[in-house]
Tab-separated table of C-alpha atoms and ligand atoms in Angstrom:
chain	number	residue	atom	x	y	z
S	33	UNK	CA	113.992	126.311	124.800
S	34	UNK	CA	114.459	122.758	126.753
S	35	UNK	CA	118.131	122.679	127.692
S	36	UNK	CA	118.339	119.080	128.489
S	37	UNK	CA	120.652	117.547	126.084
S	38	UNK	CA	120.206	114.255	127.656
S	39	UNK	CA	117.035	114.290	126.854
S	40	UNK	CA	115.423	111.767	123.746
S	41	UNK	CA	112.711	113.977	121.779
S	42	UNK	CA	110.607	112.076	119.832
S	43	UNK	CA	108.256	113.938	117.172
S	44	UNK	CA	104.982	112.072	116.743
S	45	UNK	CA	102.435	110.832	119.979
S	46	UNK	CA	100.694	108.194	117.588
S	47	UNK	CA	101.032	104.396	118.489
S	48	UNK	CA	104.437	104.798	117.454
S	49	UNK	CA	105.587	107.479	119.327
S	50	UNK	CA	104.064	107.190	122.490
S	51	UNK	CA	105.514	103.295	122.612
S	52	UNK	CA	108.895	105.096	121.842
S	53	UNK	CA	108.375	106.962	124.904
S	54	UNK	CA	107.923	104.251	127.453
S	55	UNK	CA	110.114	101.984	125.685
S	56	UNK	CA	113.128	104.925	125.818
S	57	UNK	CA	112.418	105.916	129.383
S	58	UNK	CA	113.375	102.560	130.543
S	59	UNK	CA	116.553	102.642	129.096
S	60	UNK	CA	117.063	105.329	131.856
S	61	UNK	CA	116.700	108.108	129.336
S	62	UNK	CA	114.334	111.810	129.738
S	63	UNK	CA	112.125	111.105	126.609
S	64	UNK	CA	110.103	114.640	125.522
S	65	UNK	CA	107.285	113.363	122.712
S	66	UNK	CA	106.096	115.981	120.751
S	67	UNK	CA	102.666	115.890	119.305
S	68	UNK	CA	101.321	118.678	116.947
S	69	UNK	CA	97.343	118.265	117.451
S	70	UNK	CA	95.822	119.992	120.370
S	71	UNK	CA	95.149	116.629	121.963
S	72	UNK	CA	96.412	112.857	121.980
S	73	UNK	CA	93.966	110.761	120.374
S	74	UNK	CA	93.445	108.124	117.804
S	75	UNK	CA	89.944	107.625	114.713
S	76	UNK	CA	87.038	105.770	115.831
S	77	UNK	CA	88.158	102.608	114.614
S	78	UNK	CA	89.408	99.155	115.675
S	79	UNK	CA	92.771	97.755	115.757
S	80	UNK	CA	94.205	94.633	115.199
S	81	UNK	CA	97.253	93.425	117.762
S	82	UNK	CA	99.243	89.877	116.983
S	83	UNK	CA	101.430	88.249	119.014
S	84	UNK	CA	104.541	89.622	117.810
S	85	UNK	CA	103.341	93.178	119.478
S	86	UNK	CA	101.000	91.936	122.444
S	87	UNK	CA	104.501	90.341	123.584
S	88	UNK	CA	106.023	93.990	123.789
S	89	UNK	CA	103.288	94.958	125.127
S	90	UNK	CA	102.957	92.434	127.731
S	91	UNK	CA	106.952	93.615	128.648
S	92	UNK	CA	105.918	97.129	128.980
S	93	UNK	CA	103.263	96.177	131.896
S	94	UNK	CA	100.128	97.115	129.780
S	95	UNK	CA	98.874	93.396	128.606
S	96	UNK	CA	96.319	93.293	131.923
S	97	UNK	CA	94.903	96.697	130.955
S	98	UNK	CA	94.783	95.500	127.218
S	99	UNK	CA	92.776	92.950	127.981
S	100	UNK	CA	90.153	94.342	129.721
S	101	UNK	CA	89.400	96.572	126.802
S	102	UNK	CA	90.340	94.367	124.263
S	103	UNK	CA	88.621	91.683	122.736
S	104	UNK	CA	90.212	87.542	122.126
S	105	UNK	CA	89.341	85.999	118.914
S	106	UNK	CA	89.184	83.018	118.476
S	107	UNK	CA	90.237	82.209	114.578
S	108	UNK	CA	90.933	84.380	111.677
S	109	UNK	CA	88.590	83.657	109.053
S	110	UNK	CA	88.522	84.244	105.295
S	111	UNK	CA	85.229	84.562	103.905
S	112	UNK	CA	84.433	84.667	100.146
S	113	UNK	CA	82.745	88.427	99.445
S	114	UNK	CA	80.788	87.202	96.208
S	115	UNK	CA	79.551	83.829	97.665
S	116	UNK	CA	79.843	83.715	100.965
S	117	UNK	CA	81.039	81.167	103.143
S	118	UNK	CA	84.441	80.609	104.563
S	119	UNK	CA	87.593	80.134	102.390
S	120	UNK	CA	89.797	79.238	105.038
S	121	UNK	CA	90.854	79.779	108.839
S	122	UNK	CA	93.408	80.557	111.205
S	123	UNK	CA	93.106	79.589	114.763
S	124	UNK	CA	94.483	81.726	117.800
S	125	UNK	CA	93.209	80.175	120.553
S	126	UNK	CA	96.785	78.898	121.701
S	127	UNK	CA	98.800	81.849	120.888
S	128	UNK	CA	99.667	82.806	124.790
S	129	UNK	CA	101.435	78.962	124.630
S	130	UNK	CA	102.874	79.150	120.590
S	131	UNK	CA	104.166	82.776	120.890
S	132	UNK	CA	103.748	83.809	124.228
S	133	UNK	CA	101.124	86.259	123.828
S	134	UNK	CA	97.403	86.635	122.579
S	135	UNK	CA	96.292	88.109	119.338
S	136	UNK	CA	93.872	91.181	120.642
S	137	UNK	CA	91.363	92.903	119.037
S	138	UNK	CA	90.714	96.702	120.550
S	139	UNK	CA	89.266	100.518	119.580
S	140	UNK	CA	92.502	102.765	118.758
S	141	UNK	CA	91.191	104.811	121.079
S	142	UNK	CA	91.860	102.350	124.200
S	143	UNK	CA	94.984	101.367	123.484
S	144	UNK	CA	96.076	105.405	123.135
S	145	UNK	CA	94.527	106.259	126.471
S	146	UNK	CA	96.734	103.278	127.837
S	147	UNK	CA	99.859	104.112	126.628
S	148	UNK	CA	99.629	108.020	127.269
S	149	UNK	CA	98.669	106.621	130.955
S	150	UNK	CA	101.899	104.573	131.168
S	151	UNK	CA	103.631	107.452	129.459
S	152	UNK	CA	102.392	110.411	132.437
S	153	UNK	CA	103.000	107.419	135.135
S	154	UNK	CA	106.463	106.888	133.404
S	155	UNK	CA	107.374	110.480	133.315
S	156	UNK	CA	107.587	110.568	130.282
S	157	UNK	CA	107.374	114.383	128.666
S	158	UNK	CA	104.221	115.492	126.786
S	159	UNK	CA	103.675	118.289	124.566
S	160	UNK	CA	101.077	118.991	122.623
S	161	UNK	CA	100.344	121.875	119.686
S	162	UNK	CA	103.855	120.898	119.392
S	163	UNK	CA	104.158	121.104	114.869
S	164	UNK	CA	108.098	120.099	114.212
S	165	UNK	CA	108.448	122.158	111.111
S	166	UNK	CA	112.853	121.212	111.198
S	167	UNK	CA	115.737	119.646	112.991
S	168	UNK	CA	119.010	120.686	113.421
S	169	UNK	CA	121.890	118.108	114.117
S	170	UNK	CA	125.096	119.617	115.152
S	171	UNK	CA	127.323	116.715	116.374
S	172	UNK	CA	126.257	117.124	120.229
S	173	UNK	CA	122.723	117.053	120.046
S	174	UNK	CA	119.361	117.707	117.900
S	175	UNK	CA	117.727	121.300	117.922
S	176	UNK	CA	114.148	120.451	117.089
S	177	UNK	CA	111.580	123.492	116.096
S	178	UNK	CA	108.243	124.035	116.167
S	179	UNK	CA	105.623	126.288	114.151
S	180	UNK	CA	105.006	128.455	117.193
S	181	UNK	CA	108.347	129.287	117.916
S	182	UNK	CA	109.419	126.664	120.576
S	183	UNK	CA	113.058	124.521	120.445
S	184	UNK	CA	113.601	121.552	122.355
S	185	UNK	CA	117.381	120.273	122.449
S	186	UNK	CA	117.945	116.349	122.748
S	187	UNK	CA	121.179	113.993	122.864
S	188	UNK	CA	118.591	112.528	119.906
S	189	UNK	CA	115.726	112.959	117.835
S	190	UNK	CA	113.225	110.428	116.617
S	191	UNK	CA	110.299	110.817	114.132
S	192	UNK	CA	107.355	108.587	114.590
S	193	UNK	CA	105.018	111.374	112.371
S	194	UNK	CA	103.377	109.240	110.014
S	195	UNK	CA	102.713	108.390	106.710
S	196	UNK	CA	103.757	112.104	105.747
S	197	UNK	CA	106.456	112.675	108.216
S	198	UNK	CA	108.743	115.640	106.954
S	199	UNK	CA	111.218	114.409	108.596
S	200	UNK	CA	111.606	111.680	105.860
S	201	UNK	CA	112.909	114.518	103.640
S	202	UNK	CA	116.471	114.142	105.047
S	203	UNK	CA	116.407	110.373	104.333
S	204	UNK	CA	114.556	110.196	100.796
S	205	UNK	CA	112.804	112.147	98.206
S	206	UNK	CA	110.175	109.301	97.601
S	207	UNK	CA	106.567	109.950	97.413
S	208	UNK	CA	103.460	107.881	98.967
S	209	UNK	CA	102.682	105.733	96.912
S	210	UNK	CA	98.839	105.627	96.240
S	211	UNK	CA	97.261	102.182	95.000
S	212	UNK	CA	93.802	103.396	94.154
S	213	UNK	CA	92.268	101.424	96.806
S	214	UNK	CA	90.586	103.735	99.830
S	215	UNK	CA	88.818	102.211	102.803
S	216	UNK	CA	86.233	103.338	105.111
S	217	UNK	CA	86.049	102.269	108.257
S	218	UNK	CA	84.070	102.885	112.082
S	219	UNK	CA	83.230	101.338	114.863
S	220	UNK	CA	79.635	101.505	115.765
S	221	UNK	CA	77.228	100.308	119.009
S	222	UNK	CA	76.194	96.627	118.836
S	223	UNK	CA	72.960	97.318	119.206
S	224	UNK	CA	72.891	99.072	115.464
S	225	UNK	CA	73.914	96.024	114.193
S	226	UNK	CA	70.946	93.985	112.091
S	227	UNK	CA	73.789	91.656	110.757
S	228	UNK	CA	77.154	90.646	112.042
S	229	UNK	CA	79.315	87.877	111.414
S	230	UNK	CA	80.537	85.480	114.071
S	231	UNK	CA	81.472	87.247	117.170
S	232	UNK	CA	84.329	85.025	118.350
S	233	UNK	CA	86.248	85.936	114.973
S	234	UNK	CA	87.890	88.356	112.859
S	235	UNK	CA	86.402	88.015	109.380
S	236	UNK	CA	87.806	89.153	106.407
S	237	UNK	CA	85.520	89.019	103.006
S	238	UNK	CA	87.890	89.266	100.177
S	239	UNK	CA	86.672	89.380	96.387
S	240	UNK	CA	87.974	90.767	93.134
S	241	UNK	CA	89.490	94.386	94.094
S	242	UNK	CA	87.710	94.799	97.113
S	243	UNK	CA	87.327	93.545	101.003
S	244	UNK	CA	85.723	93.907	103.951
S	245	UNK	CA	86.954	93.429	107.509
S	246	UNK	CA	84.388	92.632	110.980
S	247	UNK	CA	85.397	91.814	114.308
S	248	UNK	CA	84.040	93.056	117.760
S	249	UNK	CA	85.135	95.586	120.109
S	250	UNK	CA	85.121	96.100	123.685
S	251	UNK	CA	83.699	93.113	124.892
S	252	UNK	CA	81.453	92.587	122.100
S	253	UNK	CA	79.833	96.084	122.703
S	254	UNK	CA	80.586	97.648	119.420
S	255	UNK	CA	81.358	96.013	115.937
S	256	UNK	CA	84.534	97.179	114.036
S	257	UNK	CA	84.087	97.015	109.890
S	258	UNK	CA	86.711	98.228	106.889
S	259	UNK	CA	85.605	98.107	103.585
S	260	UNK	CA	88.326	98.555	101.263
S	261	UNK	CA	88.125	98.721	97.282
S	262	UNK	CA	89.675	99.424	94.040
S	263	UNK	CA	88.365	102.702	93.008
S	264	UNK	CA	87.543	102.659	88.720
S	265	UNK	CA	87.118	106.644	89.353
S	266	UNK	CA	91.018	106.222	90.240
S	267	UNK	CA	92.110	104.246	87.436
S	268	UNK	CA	90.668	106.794	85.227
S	269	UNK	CA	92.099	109.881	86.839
S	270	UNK	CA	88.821	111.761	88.095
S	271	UNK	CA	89.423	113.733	91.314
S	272	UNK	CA	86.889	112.625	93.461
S	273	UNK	CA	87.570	109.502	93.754
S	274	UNK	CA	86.056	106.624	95.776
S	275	UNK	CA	83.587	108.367	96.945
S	276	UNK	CA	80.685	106.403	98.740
S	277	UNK	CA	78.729	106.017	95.761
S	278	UNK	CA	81.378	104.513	94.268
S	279	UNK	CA	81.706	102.394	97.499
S	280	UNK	CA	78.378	101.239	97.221
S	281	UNK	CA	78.017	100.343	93.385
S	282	UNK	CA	81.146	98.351	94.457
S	283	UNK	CA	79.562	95.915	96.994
S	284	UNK	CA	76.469	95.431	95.630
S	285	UNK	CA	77.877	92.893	93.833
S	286	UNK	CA	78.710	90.622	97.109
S	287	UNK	CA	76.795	87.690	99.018
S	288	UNK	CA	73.886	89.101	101.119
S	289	UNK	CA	76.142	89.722	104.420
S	290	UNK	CA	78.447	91.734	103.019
S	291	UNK	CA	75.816	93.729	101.023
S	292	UNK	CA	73.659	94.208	103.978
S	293	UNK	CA	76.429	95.446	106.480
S	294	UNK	CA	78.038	98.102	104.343
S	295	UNK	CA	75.387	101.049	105.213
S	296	UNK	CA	76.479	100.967	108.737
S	297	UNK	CA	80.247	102.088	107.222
S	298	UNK	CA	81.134	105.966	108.161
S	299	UNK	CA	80.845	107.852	105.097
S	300	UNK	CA	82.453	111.072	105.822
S	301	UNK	CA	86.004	110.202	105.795
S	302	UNK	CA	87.795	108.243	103.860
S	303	UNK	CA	91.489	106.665	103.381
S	304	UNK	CA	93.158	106.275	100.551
S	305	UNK	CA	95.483	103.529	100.477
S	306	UNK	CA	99.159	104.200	100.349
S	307	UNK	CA	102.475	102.959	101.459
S	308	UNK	CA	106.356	103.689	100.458
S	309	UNK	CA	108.800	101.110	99.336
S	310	UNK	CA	111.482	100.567	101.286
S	311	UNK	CA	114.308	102.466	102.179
S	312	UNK	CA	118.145	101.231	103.423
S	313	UNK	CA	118.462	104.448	105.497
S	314	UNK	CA	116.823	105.739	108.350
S	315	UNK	CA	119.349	107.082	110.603
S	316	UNK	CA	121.458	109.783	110.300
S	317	UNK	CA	123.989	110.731	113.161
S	318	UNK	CA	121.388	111.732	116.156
S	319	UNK	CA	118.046	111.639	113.835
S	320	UNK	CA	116.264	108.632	112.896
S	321	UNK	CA	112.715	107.561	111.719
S	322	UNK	CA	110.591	105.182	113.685
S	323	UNK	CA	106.673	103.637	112.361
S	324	UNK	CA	104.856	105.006	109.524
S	325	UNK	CA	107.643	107.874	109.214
S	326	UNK	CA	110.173	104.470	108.381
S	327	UNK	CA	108.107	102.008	106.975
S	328	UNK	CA	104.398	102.471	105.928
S	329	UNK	CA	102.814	99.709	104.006
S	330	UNK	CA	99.457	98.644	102.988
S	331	UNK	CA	96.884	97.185	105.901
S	332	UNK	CA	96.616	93.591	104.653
S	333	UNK	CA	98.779	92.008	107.275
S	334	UNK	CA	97.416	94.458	110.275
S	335	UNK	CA	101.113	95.292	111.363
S	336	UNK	CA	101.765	98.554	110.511
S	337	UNK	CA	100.990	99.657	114.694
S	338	UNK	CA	102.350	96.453	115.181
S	339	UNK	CA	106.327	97.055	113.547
S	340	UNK	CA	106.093	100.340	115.147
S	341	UNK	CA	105.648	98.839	118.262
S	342	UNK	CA	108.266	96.332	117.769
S	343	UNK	CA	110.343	99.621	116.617
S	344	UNK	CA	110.046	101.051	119.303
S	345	UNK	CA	110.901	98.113	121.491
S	346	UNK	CA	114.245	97.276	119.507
S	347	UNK	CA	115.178	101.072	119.799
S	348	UNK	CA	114.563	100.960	123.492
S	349	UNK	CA	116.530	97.664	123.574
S	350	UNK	CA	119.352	99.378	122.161
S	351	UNK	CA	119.450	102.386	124.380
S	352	UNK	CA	120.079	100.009	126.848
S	353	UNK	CA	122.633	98.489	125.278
S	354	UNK	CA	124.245	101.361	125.254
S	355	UNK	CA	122.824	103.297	128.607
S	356	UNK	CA	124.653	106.318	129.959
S	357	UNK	CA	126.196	106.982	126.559
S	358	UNK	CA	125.474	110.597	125.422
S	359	UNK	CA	127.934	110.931	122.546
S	360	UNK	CA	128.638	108.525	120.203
S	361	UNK	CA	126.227	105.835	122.502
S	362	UNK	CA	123.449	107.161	121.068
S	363	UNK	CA	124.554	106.874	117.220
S	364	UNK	CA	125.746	103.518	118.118
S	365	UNK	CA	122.464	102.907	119.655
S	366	UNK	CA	120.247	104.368	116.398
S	367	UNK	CA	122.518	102.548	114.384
S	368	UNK	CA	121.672	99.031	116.001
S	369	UNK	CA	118.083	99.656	115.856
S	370	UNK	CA	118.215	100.194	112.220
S	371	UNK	CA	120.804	97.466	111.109
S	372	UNK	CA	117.790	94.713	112.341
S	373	UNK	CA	114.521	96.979	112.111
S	374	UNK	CA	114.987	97.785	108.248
S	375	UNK	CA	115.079	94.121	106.594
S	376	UNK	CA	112.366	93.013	108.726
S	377	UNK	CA	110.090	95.855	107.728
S	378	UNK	CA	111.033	95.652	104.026
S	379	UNK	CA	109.497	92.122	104.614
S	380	UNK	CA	106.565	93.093	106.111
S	381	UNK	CA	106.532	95.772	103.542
S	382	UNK	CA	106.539	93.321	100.732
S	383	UNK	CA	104.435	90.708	102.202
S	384	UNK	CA	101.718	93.248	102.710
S	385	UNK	CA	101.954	94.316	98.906
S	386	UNK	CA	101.527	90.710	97.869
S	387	UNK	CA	98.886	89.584	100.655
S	388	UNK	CA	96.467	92.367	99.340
S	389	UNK	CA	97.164	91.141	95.867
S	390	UNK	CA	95.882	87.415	96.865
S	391	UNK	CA	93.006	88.820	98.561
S	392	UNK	CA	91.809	91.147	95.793
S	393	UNK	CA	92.888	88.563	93.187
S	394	UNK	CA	90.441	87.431	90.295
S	395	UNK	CA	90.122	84.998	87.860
S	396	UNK	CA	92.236	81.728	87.678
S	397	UNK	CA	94.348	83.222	90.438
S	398	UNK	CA	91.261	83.161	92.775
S	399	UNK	CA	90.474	79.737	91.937
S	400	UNK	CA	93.732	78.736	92.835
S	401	UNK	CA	93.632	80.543	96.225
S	402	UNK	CA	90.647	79.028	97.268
S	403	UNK	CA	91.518	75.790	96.331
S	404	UNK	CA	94.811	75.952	98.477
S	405	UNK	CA	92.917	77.891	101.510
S	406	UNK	CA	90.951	75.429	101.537
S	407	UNK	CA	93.416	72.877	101.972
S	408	UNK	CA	95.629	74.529	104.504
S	409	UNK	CA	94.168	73.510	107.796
S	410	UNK	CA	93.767	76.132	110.896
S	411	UNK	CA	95.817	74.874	112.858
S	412	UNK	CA	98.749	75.522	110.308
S	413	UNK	CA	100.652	78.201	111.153
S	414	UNK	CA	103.709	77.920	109.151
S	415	UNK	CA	102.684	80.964	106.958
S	416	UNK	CA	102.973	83.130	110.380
S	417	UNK	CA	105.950	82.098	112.184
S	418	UNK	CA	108.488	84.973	110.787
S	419	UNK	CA	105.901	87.227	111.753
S	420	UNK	CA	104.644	86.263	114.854
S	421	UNK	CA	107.385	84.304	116.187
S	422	UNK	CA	109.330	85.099	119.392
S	423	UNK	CA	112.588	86.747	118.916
S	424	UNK	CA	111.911	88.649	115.069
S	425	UNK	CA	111.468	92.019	116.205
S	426	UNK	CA	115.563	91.663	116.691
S	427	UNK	CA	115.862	93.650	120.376
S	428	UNK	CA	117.371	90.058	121.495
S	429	UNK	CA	119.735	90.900	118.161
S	430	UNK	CA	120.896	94.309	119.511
S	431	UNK	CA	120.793	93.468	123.142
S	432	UNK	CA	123.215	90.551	122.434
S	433	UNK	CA	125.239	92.452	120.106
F	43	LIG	C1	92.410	101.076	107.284
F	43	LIG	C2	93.624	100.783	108.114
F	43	LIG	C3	93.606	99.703	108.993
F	43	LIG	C4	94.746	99.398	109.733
F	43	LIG	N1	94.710	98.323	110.591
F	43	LIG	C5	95.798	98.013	111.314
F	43	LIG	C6	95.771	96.909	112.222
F	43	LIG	O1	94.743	96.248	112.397
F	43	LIG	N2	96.917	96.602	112.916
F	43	LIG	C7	98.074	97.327	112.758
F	43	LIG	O2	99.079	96.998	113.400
F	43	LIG	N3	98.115	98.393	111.912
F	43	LIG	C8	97.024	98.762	111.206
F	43	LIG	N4	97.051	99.850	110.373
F	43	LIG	C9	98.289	100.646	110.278
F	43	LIG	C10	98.440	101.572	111.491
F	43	LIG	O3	97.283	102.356	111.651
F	43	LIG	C11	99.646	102.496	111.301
F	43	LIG	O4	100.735	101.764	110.816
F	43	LIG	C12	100.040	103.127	112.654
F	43	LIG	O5	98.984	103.887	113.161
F	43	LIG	C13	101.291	103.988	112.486
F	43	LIG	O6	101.586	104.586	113.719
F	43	LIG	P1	102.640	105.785	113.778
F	43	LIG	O7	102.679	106.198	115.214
F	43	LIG	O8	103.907	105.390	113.114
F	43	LIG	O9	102.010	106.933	112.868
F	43	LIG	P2	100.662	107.757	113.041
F	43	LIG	O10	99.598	106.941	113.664
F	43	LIG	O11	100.372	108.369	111.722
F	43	LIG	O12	101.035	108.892	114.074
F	43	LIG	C14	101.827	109.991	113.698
F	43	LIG	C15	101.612	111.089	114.728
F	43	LIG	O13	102.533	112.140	114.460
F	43	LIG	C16	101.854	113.375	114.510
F	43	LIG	N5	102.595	114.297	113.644
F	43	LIG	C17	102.650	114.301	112.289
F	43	LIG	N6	103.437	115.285	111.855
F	43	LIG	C18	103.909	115.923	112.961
F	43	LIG	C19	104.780	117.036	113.169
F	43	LIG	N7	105.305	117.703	112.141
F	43	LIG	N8	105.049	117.427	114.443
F	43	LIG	C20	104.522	116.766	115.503
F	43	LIG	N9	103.673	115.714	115.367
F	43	LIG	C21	103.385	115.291	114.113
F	43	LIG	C22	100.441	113.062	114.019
F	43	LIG	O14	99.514	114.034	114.452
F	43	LIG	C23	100.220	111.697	114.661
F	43	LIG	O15	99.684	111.797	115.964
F	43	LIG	C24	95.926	100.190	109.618
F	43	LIG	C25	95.923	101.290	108.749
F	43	LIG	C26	94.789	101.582	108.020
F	43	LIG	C27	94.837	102.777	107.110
């Protein structure tokens, strides 16, 4: 058993958790993560980074790094899946001077390889095979206890485990909520690419109940794609589901791009679409819920890493806030994060919910969204600001507090 009380243990070494770590141990803190797969690691697929997250990033010393892996769109473009062409456009080639940061493109892989770097030159405490089965909160500090037998004691715990954290249990009862959509997704070499949209942008084809997402990787070495769509074999209850045949009979309805890039989609695995709603509570005396574990929505906006991230940031902010406190500090300091973390992820949240529904929309809807997309010009970000906007992850909120 770890003895150090002092000591933050967060369960989880995704995104989430592995931010947590370096944004904790600067608050002065021993952070332990615990991770329960044999290795730290991330799918074979692309992310998507906005400002609001490259920012934090950019604190946390790791924007230089980023870069070299990552790639710079230029614009955000919305392409129609059935007809092809563009719908509409946002541009994000001044986001370093509008919100201080770039909007990055990069393989999940890269950017977990960088932070468990910082985290080992941070000192930051990594176990793996580590399976939190239950925590124990007795007023002075947080038993935590693994499958194999091992205990670590913290001053606090935090769970950044995901979609299907059991840690959630203490908080809510809820279920995942699953909205018959399922995507597949990979990144493959360039070179075994016959068709690929514009390199300098992320492209998102959206039609009636489905999507599909391209943009470049590592310097334009590899393409990124997600195809995401509403599965019929869903709606009518059979068990498998969304399967690639499915996938296929799907988007071979679209415009000749979309139709001709699907093949190169991995077909073994899958991902079924699901988030939560929201929940008021997330922290309970010394144990609180961070990410996925807190907050998991839908993909649409491409911010689920990035409010973990900005989690993790606000927590750290708030451990600083209250630094050297062991006892009721560190409640405080939970506390904080939560009082400005949960209505901004209940946005999010929502927003994502609604932002897949005007993608996948059909009928009179859809001619009304392409009639105002195409009237919104690219350089219009008003749409953005709450999301990308300095100062909304609210660490300047609990800092000043
Ligand atoms: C198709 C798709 C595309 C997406 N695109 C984007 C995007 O472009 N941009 C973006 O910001 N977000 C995107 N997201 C969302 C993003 O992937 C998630 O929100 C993010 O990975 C959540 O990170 P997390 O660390 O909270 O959870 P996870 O990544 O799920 O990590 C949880 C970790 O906890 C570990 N764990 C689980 N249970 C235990 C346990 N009992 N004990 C110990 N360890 C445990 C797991 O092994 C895992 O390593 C996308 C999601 C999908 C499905």
């Amino acid at each position: 058993m770890s003895a150090d009380t002092d000591e933050l243990v967060v369960i989880g070494g995704g995104i989430g958790g592995l931010t947590t770590g370096l944004a904790a141990v600067r608050s002065g803190r021993r952070v332990r993560v615990l991770e329960r797969s044999a290795q730290f690691g991330e799918v074979g697929a692309g992310i998507q980074l906005a400002p609001n997250a490259t920012r934090i990033l950019q604190e946390l010393g790791l924007l230089d790094e980023i870069r070299e892996v990552g790639v710079l769109p230029r614009r955000i473009v919305l392409g129609d899946a059935m007809r092809g062409g563009e719908l509409g456009a946002l541009d994000l080639t001044d986001f370093v001077e509008r919100y201080g940061a770039p909007y990055i493109v990069m393989h999940r892989s890269d950017l977990l390889d960088i932070l468990l770097r910082a985290c080992q030159r941070a000192g930051v405490a990594l176990e793996t095979g580590a399976d939190v089965t239950s925590l124990m909160d007795d007023g002075a500090g947080v038993d935590v206890m693994c499958t194999d037998g091992r205990t670590f004691r913290g001053t606090a715990a935090v769970a950044a485990d995901g979609l299907h954290s059991r840690t959630r249990a203490l908080f809510s009862d809820d279920e995942a909520i699953g909205s018959g959509y399922v995507a597949y997704r990979g990144a493959v070499p360039m070179d075994q690419v016959s068709r690929h949209a514009d390199l300098r942008d992320v492209v998102a084809w959206v039609g009636p109940g489905l999507h599909l997402v391209q943009y470049p990787l590592r310097s334009g070495r590899f393409y990124n794609q997600v195809a995401v769509f509403r599965s019929q074999a869903f709606a009518r209850g059979e068990p498998d589901w969304g399967n690639p045949a499915e996938m296929d009979e799907r988007f071979a309805q679209c415009c000749e791009h979309v139709r001709e890039s699907t093949p190169l989609l991995g077909r073994d695995n899958r991902w079924p679409m699901y988030d939560r709603a929201p929940i008021p509570t997330w922290v309970k005396g010394r144990i609180g819920l961070l990410g996925d574990a807190a907050h998991p929505m839908l993909q649409y906006l491409a911010q689920g890493a990035c409010q973990a991230i900005e989690d993790a940031w606000t927590l750290g902010a708030a451990l600083r806030r209250h630094e050297g406190a062991t006892g009721d500090g560190v409640e405080a300091a939970l506390l904080a994060y939560q009082a400005v973390r949960v209505p901004r992820t209940a946005r999010v949240q929502h927003t994502a919910r609604t932002w897949g529904e005007i993608w996948h929309v059909d009928g009179v809807g859809r001619l009304l969204r392409d009639e105002v997309l195409r009237r919104r010009a690219a350089d219009d970000h008003a749409h953005v600001e709450w999301l990308y906007g300095r100062g909304t992850d609210g660490a300047d909120a609990v800092l000043s507090a």
